[in-house]
PDB file of C-alpha atoms in Angstrom:
ATOM      1  CA  UNK A  13      43.276  77.308 132.811  1.00 41.00           C
ATOM      2  CA  UNK A  14      46.423  75.559 131.505  1.00 46.00           C
ATOM      3  CA  UNK A  15      45.329  72.323 133.185  1.00 50.00           C
ATOM      4  CA  UNK A  16      41.917  72.631 131.565  1.00 52.00           C
ATOM      5  CA  UNK A  17      43.546  73.159 128.161  1.00 55.00           C
ATOM      6  CA  UNK A  18      45.870  70.184 128.757  1.00 58.00           C
ATOM      7  CA  UNK A  19      42.920  67.966 129.629  1.00 58.00           C
ATOM      8  CA  UNK A  20      41.140  69.074 126.473  1.00 58.00           C
ATOM      9  CA  UNK A  21      44.223  68.305 124.391  1.00 77.00           C
ATOM     10  CA  UNK A  22      44.478  64.824 125.893  1.00 81.00           C
ATOM     11  CA  UNK A  23      40.778  64.195 125.228  1.00 86.00           C
ATOM     12  CA  UNK A  24      41.147  65.460 121.654  1.00 90.00           C
ATOM     13  CA  UNK A  25      44.206  63.254 121.133  1.00 91.00           C
ATOM     14  CA  UNK A  26      42.397  60.177 122.423  1.00 93.00           C
ATOM     15  CA  UNK A  27      39.333  60.951 120.309  1.00 94.00           C
ATOM     16  CA  UNK A  28      41.510  61.386 117.212  1.00 94.00           C
ATOM     17  CA  UNK A  29      43.384  58.171 117.946  1.00 94.00           C
ATOM     18  CA  UNK A  30      40.127  56.251 118.389  1.00 96.00           C
ATOM     19  CA  UNK A  31      38.818  57.617 115.089  1.00 96.00           C
ATOM     20  CA  UNK A  32      42.087  56.728 113.367  1.00 96.00           C
ATOM     21  CA  UNK A  33      41.911  53.151 114.684  1.00 97.00           C
ATOM     22  CA  UNK A  34      38.328  52.847 113.403  1.00 97.00           C
ATOM     23  CA  UNK A  35      39.359  54.130 109.981  1.00 96.00           C
ATOM     24  CA  UNK A  36      42.172  51.571 109.814  1.00 96.00           C
ATOM     25  CA  UNK A  37      39.780  48.746 110.755  1.00 97.00           C
ATOM     26  CA  UNK A  38      37.298  49.892 108.102  1.00 96.00           C
ATOM     27  CA  UNK A  39      40.013  50.047 105.450  1.00 96.00           C
ATOM     28  CA  UNK A  40      41.405  46.643 106.420  1.00 96.00           C
ATOM     29  CA  UNK A  41      37.977  45.020 106.076  1.00 96.00           C
ATOM     30  CA  UNK A  42      37.958  45.996 102.418  1.00 94.00           C
ATOM     31  CA  UNK A  43      34.215  46.645 102.271  1.00 95.00           C
ATOM     32  CA  UNK A  44      34.444  50.350 101.425  1.00 95.00           C
ATOM     33  CA  UNK A  45      34.038  51.678  97.919  1.00 96.00           C
ATOM     34  CA  UNK A  46      37.042  53.272  96.268  1.00 97.00           C
ATOM     35  CA  UNK A  47      35.674  56.754  96.977  1.00 97.00           C
ATOM     36  CA  UNK A  48      34.988  55.871 100.627  1.00 97.00           C
ATOM     37  CA  UNK A  49      38.467  54.373 100.939  1.00 97.00           C
ATOM     38  CA  UNK A  50      40.102  57.502  99.542  1.00 97.00           C
ATOM     39  CA  UNK A  51      38.076  59.717 101.871  1.00 97.00           C
ATOM     40  CA  UNK A  52      38.971  57.493 104.853  1.00 97.00           C
ATOM     41  CA  UNK A  53      42.638  57.504 103.859  1.00 97.00           C
ATOM     42  CA  UNK A  54      42.706  61.317 103.565  1.00 97.00           C
ATOM     43  CA  UNK A  55      41.006  61.644 106.954  1.00 97.00           C
ATOM     44  CA  UNK A  56      43.497  59.166 108.419  1.00 96.00           C
ATOM     45  CA  UNK A  57      46.448  61.192 107.147  1.00 97.00           C
ATOM     46  CA  UNK A  58      44.978  64.347 108.717  1.00 96.00           C
ATOM     47  CA  UNK A  59      44.366  62.573 112.038  1.00 95.00           C
ATOM     48  CA  UNK A  60      47.880  61.116 112.002  1.00 96.00           C
ATOM     49  CA  UNK A  61      49.374  64.580 111.577  1.00 94.00           C
ATOM     50  CA  UNK A  62      47.200  65.971 114.389  1.00 92.00           C
ATOM     51  CA  UNK A  63      48.233  63.132 116.707  1.00 93.00           C
ATOM     52  CA  UNK A  64      51.914  63.581 115.872  1.00 92.00           C
ATOM     53  CA  UNK A  65      51.658  67.307 116.608  1.00 90.00           C
ATOM     54  CA  UNK A  66      49.891  66.624 119.923  1.00 87.00           C
ATOM     55  CA  UNK A  67      52.624  64.152 120.916  1.00 88.00           C
ATOM     56  CA  UNK A  68      55.341  66.622 119.967  1.00 85.00           C
ATOM     57  CA  UNK A  69      53.644  69.307 122.042  1.00 82.00           C
ATOM     58  CA  UNK A  70      53.325  66.954 125.027  1.00 80.00           C
ATOM     59  CA  UNK A  71      56.977  65.965 124.732  1.00 76.00           C
ATOM     60  CA  UNK A  72      57.989  69.616 124.909  1.00 74.00           C
ATOM     61  CA  UNK A  73      56.028  70.029 128.167  1.00 75.00           C
ATOM     62  CA  UNK A  74      57.654  67.100 129.972  1.00 73.00           C
ATOM     63  CA  UNK A  75      60.007  68.119 132.745  1.00 71.00           C
ATOM     64  CA  UNK A  76      62.320  66.154 134.964  1.00 73.00           C
ATOM     65  CA  UNK A  77      62.706  66.479 138.711  1.00 72.00           C
ATOM     66  CA  UNK A  78      66.349  66.914 139.673  1.00 78.00           C
ATOM     67  CA  UNK A  79      67.930  66.839 143.115  1.00 78.00           C
ATOM     68  CA  UNK A  80      70.593  69.509 143.551  1.00 81.00           C
ATOM     69  CA  UNK A  81      73.824  68.946 145.488  1.00 85.00           C
ATOM     70  CA  UNK A  82      72.323  70.759 148.503  1.00 87.00           C
ATOM     71  CA  UNK A  83      69.377  68.335 148.569  1.00 84.00           C
ATOM     72  CA  UNK A  84      66.775  70.716 147.150  1.00 86.00           C
ATOM     73  CA  UNK A  85      64.597  69.638 144.268  1.00 83.00           C
ATOM     74  CA  UNK A  86      63.947  71.568 141.088  1.00 82.00           C
ATOM     75  CA  UNK A  87      62.345  70.901 137.748  1.00 79.00           C
ATOM     76  CA  UNK A  88      64.152  71.293 134.450  1.00 78.00           C
ATOM     77  CA  UNK A  89      62.968  70.763 130.905  1.00 77.00           C
ATOM     78  CA  UNK A  90      63.536  67.163 129.898  1.00 74.00           C
ATOM     79  CA  UNK A  91      66.138  66.614 127.214  1.00 73.00           C
ATOM     80  CA  UNK A  92      66.245  63.125 125.671  1.00 68.00           C
ATOM     81  CA  UNK A  93      70.062  63.284 125.723  1.00 68.00           C
ATOM     82  CA  UNK A  94      70.082  63.522 129.560  1.00 56.00           C
ATOM     83  CA  UNK A  95      71.279  60.269 131.101  1.00 51.00           C
ATOM     84  CA  UNK A  96      70.116  61.135 134.668  1.00 51.00           C
TER      85      UNK A  96
END
């Protein structure tokens, strides 16, 4: 079930990112009315926050594979400060 939820999150992230890119293109073209531009901007801010949260969540799930001194392998939570 966790894999299914992870796949859904990835699909949602990609869908949100695609929508955000479309909103940016629409805004850059300058053909929207002021009201449409404001609505697009507000939606873009919401999508940006959702994408940032999804990335933060994914970062917390990343683990690193470490070889112990006896040759066995284990996973540990990844810490950006680790230089291994």
